[in-house]
CSV table of C-alpha atoms in Angstrom, one decimal:
chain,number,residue,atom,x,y,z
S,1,UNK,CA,5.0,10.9,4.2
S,2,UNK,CA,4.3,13.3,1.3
S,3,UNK,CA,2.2,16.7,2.0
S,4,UNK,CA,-1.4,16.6,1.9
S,5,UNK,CA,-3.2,19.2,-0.5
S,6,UNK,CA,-5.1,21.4,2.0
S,7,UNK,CA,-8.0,23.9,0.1
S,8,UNK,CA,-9.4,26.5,2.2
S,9,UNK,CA,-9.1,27.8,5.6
S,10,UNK,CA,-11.5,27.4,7.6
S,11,UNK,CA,-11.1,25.6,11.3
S,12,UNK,CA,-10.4,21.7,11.8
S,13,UNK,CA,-13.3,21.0,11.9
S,14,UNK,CA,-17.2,22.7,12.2
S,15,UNK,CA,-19.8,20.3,14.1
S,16,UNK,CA,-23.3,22.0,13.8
S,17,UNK,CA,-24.9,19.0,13.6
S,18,UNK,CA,-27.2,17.8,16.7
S,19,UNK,CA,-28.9,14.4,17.0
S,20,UNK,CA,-32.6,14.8,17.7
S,21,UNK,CA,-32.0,13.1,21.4
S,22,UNK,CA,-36.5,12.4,22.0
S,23,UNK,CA,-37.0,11.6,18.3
S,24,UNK,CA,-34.6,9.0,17.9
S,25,UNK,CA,-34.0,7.7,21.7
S,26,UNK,CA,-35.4,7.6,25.3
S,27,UNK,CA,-34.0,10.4,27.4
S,28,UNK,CA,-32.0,8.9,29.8
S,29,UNK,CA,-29.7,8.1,26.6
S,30,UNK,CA,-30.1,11.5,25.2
S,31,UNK,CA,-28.3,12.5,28.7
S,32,UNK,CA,-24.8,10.9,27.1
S,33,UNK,CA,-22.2,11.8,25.2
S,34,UNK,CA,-23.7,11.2,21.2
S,35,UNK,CA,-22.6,7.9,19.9
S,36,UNK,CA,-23.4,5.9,16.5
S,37,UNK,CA,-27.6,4.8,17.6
S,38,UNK,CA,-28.2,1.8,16.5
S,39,UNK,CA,-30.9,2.9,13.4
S,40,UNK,CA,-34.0,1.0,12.4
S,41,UNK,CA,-36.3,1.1,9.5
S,42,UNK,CA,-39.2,1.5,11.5
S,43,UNK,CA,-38.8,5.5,11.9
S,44,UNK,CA,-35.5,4.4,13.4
S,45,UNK,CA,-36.9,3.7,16.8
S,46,UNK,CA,-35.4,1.4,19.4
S,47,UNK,CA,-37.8,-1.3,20.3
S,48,UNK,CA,-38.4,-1.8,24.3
S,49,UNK,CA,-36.6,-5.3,24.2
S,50,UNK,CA,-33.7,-4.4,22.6
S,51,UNK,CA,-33.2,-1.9,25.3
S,52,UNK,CA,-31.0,-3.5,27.8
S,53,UNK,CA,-28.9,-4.6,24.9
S,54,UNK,CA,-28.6,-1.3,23.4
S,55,UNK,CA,-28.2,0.5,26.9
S,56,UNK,CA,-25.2,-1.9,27.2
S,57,UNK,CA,-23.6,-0.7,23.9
S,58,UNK,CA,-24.3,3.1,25.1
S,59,UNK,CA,-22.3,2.2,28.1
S,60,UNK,CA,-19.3,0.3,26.4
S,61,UNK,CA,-19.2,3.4,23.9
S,62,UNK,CA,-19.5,6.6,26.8
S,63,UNK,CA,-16.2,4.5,27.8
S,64,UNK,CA,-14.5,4.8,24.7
S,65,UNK,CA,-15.1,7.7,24.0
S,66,UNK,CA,-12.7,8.8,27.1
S,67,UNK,CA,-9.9,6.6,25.3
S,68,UNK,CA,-7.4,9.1,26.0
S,69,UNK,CA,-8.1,9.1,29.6
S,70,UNK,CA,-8.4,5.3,29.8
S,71,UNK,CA,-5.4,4.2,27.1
S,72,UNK,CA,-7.8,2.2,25.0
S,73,UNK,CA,-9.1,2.5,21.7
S,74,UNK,CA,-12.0,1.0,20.3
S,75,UNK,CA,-13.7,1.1,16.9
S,76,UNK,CA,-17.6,1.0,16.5
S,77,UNK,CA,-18.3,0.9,13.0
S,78,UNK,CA,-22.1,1.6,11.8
S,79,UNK,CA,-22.9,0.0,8.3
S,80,UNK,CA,-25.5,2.1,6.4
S,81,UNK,CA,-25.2,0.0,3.6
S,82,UNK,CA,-23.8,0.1,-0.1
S,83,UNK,CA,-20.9,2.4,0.6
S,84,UNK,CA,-21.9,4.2,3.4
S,85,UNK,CA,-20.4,4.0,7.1
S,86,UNK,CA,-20.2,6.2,10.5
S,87,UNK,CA,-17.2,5.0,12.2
S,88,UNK,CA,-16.8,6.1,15.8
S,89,UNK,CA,-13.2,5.9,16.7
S,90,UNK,CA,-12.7,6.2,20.7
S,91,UNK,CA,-15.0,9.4,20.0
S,92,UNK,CA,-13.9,11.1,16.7
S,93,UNK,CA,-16.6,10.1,14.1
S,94,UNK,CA,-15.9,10.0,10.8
S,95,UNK,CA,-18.9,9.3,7.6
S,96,UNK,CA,-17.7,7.8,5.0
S,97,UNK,CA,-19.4,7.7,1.4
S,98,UNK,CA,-22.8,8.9,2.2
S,99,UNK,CA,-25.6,8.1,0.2
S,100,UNK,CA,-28.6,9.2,2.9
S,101,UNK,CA,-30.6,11.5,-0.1
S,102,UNK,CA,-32.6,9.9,-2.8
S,103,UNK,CA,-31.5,6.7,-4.2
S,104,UNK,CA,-28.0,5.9,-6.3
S,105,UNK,CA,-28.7,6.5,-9.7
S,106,UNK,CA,-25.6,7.9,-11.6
S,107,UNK,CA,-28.2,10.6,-13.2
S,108,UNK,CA,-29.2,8.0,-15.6
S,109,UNK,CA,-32.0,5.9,-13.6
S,110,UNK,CA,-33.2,4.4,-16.7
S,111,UNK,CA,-29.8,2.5,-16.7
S,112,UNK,CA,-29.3,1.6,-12.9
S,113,UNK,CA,-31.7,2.8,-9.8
S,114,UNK,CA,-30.8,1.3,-6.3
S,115,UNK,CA,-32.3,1.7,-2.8
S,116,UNK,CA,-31.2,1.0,0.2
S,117,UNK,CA,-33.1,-2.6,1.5
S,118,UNK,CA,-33.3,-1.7,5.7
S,119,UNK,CA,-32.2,1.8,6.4
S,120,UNK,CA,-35.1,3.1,4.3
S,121,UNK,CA,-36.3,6.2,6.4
S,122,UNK,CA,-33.2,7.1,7.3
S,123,UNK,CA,-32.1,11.0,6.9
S,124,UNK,CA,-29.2,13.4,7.2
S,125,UNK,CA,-30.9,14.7,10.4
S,126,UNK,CA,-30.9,11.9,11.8
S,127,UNK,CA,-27.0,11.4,12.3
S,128,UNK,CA,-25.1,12.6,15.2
S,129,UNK,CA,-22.2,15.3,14.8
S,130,UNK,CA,-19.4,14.3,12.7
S,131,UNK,CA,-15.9,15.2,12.8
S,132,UNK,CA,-15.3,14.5,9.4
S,133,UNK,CA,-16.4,13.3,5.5
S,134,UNK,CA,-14.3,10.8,4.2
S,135,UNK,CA,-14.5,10.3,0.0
S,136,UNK,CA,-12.6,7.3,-1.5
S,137,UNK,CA,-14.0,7.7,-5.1
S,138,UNK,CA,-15.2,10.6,-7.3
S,139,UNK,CA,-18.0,8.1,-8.4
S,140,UNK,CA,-21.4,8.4,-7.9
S,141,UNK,CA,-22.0,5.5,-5.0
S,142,UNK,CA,-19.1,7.3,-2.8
S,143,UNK,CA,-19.4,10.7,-4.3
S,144,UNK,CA,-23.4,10.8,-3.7
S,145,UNK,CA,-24.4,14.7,-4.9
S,146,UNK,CA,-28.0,14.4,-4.2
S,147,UNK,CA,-26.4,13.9,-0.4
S,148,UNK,CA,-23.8,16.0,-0.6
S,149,UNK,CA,-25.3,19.0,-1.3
S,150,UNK,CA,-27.9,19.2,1.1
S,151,UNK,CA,-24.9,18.1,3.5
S,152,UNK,CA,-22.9,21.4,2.5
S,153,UNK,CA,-26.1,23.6,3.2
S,154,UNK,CA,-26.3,21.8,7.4
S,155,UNK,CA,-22.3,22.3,7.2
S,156,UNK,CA,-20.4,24.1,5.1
S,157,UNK,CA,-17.4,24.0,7.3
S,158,UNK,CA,-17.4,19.9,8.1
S,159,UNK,CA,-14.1,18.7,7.5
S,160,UNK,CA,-13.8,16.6,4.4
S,161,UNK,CA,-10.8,14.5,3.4
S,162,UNK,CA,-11.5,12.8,-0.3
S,163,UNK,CA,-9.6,11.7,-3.8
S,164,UNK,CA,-7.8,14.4,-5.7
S,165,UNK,CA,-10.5,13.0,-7.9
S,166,UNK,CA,-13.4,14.4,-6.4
S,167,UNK,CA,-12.2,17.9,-6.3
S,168,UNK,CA,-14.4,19.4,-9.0
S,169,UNK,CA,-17.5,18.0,-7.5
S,170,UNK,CA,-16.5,19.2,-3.7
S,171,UNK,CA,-15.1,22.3,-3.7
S,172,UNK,CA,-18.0,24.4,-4.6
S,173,UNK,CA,-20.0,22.6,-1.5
S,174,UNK,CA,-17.3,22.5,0.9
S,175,UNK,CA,-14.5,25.1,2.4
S,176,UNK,CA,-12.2,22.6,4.4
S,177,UNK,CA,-11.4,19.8,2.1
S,178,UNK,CA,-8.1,18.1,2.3
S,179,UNK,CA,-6.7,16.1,-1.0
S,180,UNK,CA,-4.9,13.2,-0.1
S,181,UNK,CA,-2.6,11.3,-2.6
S,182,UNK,CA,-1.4,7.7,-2.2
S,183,UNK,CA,0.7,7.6,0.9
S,184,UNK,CA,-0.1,11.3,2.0
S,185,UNK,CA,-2.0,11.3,5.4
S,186,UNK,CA,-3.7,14.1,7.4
S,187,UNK,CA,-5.3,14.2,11.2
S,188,UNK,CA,-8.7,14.9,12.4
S,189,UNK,CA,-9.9,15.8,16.1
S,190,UNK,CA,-12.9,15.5,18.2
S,191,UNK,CA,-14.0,18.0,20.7
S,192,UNK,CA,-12.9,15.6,23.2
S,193,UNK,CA,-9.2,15.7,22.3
S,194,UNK,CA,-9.1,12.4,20.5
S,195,UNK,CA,-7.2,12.6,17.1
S,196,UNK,CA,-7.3,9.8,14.6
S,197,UNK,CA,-4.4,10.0,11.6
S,198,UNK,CA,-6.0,9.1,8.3
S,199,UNK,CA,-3.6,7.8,5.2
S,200,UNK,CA,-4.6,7.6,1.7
S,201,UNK,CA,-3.7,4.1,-0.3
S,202,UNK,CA,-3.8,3.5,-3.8
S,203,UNK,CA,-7.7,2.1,-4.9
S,204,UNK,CA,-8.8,1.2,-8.5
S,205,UNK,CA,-8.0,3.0,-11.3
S,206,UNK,CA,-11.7,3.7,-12.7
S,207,UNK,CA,-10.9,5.5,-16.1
S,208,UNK,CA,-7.9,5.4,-18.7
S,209,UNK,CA,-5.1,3.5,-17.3
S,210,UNK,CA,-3.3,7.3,-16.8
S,211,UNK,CA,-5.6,8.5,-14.9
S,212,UNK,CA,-4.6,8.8,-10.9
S,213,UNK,CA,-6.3,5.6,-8.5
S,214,UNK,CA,-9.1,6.5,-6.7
S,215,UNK,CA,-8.4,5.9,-2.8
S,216,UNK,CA,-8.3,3.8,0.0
S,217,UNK,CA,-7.7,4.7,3.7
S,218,UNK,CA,-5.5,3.7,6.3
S,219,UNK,CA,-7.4,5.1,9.8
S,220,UNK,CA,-4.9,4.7,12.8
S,221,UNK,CA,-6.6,5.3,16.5
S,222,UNK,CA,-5.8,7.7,18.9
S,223,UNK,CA,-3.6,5.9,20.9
S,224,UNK,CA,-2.6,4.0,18.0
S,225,UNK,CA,-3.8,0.8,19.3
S,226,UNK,CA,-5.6,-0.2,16.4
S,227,UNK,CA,-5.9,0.3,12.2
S,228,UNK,CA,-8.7,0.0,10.2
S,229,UNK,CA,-7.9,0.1,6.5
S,230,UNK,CA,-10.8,0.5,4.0
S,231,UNK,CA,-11.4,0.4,0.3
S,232,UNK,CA,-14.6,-0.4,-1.1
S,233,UNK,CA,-13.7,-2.7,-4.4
S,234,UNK,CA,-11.2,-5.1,-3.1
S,235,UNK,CA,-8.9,-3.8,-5.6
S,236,UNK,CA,-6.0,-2.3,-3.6
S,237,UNK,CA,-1.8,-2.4,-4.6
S,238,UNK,CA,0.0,-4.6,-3.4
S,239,UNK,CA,3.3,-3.4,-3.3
S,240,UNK,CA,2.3,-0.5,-1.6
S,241,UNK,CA,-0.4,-2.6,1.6
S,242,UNK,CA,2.9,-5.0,2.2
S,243,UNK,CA,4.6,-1.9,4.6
S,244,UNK,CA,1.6,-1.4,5.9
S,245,UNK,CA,-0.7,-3.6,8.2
S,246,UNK,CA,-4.4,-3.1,9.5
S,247,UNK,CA,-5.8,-5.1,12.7
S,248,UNK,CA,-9.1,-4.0,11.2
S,249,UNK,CA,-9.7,-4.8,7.1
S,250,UNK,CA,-13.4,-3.6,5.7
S,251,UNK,CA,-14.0,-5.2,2.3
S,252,UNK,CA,-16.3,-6.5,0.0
S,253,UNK,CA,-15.9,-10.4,-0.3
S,254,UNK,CA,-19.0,-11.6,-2.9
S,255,UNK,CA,-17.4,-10.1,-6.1
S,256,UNK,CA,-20.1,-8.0,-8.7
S,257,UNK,CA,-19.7,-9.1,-12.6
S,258,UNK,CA,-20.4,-7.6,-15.7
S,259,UNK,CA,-20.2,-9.7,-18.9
S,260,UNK,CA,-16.1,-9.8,-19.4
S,261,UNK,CA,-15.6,-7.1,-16.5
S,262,UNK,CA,-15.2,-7.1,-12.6
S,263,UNK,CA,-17.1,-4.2,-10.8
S,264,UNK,CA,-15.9,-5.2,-7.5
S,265,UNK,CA,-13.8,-7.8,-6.5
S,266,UNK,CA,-13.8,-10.4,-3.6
S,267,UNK,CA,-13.3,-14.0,-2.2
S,268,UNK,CA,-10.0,-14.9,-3.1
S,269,UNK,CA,-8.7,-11.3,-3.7
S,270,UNK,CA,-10.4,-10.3,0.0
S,271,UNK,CA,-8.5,-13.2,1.3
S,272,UNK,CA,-4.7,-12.3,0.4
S,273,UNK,CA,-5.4,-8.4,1.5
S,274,UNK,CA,-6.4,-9.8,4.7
S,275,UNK,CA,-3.1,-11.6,4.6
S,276,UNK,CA,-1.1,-8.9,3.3
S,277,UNK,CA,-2.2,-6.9,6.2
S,278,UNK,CA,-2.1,-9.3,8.6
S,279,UNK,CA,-5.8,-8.3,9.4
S,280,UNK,CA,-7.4,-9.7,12.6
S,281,UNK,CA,-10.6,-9.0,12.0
S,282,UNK,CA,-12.3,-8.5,8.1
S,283,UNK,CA,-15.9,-6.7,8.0
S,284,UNK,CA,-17.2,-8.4,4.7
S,285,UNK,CA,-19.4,-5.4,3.4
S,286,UNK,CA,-22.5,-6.2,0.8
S,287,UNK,CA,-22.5,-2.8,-1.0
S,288,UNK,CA,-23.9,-4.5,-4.1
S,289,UNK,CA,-26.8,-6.1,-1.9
S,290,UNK,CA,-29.7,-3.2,-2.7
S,291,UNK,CA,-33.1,-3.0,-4.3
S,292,UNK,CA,-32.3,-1.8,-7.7
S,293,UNK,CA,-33.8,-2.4,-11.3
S,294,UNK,CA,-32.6,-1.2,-14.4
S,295,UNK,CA,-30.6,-2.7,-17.5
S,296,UNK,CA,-27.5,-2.7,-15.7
S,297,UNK,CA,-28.5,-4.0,-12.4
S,298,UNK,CA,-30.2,-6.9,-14.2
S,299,UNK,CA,-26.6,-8.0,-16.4
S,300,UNK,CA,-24.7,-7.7,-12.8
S,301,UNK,CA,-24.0,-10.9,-11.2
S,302,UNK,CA,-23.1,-11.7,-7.7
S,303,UNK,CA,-19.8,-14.6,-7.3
S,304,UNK,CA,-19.2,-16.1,-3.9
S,305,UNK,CA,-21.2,-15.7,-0.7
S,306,UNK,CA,-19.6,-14.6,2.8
S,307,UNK,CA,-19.7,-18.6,3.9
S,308,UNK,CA,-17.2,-19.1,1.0
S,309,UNK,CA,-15.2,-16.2,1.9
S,310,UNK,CA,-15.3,-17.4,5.7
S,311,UNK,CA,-14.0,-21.1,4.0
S,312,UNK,CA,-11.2,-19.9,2.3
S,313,UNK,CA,-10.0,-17.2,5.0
S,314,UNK,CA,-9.8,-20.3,7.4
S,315,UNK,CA,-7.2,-21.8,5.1
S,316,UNK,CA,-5.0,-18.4,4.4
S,317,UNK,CA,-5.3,-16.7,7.8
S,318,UNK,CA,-7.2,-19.0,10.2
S,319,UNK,CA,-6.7,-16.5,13.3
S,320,UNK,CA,-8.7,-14.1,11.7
S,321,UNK,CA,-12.2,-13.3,12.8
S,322,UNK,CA,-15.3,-12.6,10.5
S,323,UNK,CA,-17.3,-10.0,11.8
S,324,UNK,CA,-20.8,-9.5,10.0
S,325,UNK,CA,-22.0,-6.1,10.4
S,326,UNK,CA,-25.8,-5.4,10.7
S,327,UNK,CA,-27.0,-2.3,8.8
S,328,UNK,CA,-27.7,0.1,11.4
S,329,UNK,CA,-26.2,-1.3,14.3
S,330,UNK,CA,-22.9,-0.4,15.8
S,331,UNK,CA,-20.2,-3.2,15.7
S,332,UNK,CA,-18.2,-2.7,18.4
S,333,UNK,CA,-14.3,-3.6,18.1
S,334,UNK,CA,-11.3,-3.2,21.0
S,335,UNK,CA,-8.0,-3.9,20.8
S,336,UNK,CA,-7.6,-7.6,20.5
């Protein structure tokens, strides 16, 4: 593997951040170890009848989080919808794509506005500590400023891995970012000890075709169990994915059209990555499903739904399981 581009010095990684344990969650949960909450729109409160089910969860995840104790790995992946994720791998947590401030506008709302449909009063302060901010694109709906910045002001020090891309907009907010190129890789650890290795993969080219690919990520567990690999278009390269393999594939399948252009791909495309990789689980994502108004939300189209991704996966890869994620909750995924 290639050397990663390291800027700054500062430690690891800096966790200042806290969950509010009796605003968010009963206190016998606020006694555990801090885990991905399952978030609801309602003020993000847990309702009394989800809480056996939720307690459950808790319990699965305290587990995991002493993988390196126990030998297992397990994934819990939190959808926060469009881009956004917190992944929870056997304790080191890593947010990817924010977009928790304000709603996704590009800086030209007259052209596209978004909101988020569920997670509506979610905030920064309501997230647990992170280990790390992962970037894939320098875009606006993965390079979110209006949530960035007030990020940089709770942690200046949070360990950030991103797109070369990116660099102009996160180096005056953050002082541990690592650039990763296609194929170049770095570590992150939790306070517990857990490590996870995360490799960059070529993503979409979103400029003149000379321009370098935004990125992908290949995120390999502790014990090395299990790999997720994520990009957020469906647009990947080939030659590079077919060394490679991911037991865990997140990506969108219902494709987003302009007139003569594909925003983000899908379906068929979703399909042969999951293939490629020989995934054995794919987390369709929706990250065009949002509340948004403007002259380019009203030209995009949607193509395909996840039952005609499901239909065609079952012909290409029929051991492969669908996993739909609910915004908010955690999805919880061991080693098969």
């Amino acid at each position: 593997m290639g050397m990663a581009v390291h800027c700054n010095s500062a430690p690891l990684s800096c966790k200042t951040w806290r969950n509010r344990g009796p605003t968010l969650l009963p206190a016998r949960l606020c006694s555990l170890p801090q885990t991905p909450f399952s978030f609801r729109s309602d003020a993000l409160k847990l309702s009394t009848c989800r809480w056996d089910k939720v307690a459950s969860a808790v319990a699965s995840e305290e587990s995991a989080v002493g993988s390196s104790a126990s030998g297992t790995d397990v994934f819990n992946l939190t959808y926060l919808e469009g881009n956004s994720w917190l992944w929870d791998i056997s304790g080191v947590r890593v947010l990817v794509d924010p977009i928790l401030v304000g709603n996704l506008d590009f800086g030209i709302p007259w052209l596209y506005d978004a909101a988020k449909k569920f997670l509506k009063n979610f905030e920064l302060t309501d997230l647990p500590q992170v280990d790390c901010l992962l970037i894939t694109q320098s875009l606006d709906d993965h390079c979110h400023l209006k949530t960035l910045k007030p990020l940089s002001e709770m942690s200046p020090n949070l360990r950030v891995i991103a797109t070369p891309n990116a660099k102009p907009l996160l180096d005056p907010l953050f002082r541990n970012v690592t650039y990763l190129e296609p194929g170049h890789e770095s570590e992150v650890e939790a306070e517990n000890g857990s490590k996870v290795r995360i490799r960059a993969t070529a993503g979409p080219v979103l400029g003149p075709p000379w321009q370098r690919p935004e990125n992908g990520y290949l995120v390999i567990s502790p014990q090395g169990q299990l790999t997720l690999y994520y990009e957020p278009h469906c647009v990947y390269n080939k030659d590079f994915l077919e060394k490679e393999h991911a037991d865990i594939v997140i990506t969108p399948v219902i494709k987003q059209l302009l007139p003569n252009f594909t925003l983000v791909s899908g379906q068929e495309d979703a399909v042969q990555l999951a293939k490629l990789l020989h995934a054995k689980f794919i987390v369709p994502m929706k990250n065009g499903d949002l509340d948004s108004k403007g002259f380019l939300a009203s030209i995009i189209q949607g193509e395909g739904t996840i039952e005609s991704f499901k239909e065609l996966l079952s012909k290409e890869l029929p051991d492969a399981k669908t996993l739909e994620p609910t915004p908010g909750e955690p999805l919880h995924i061991p080693p098969p």
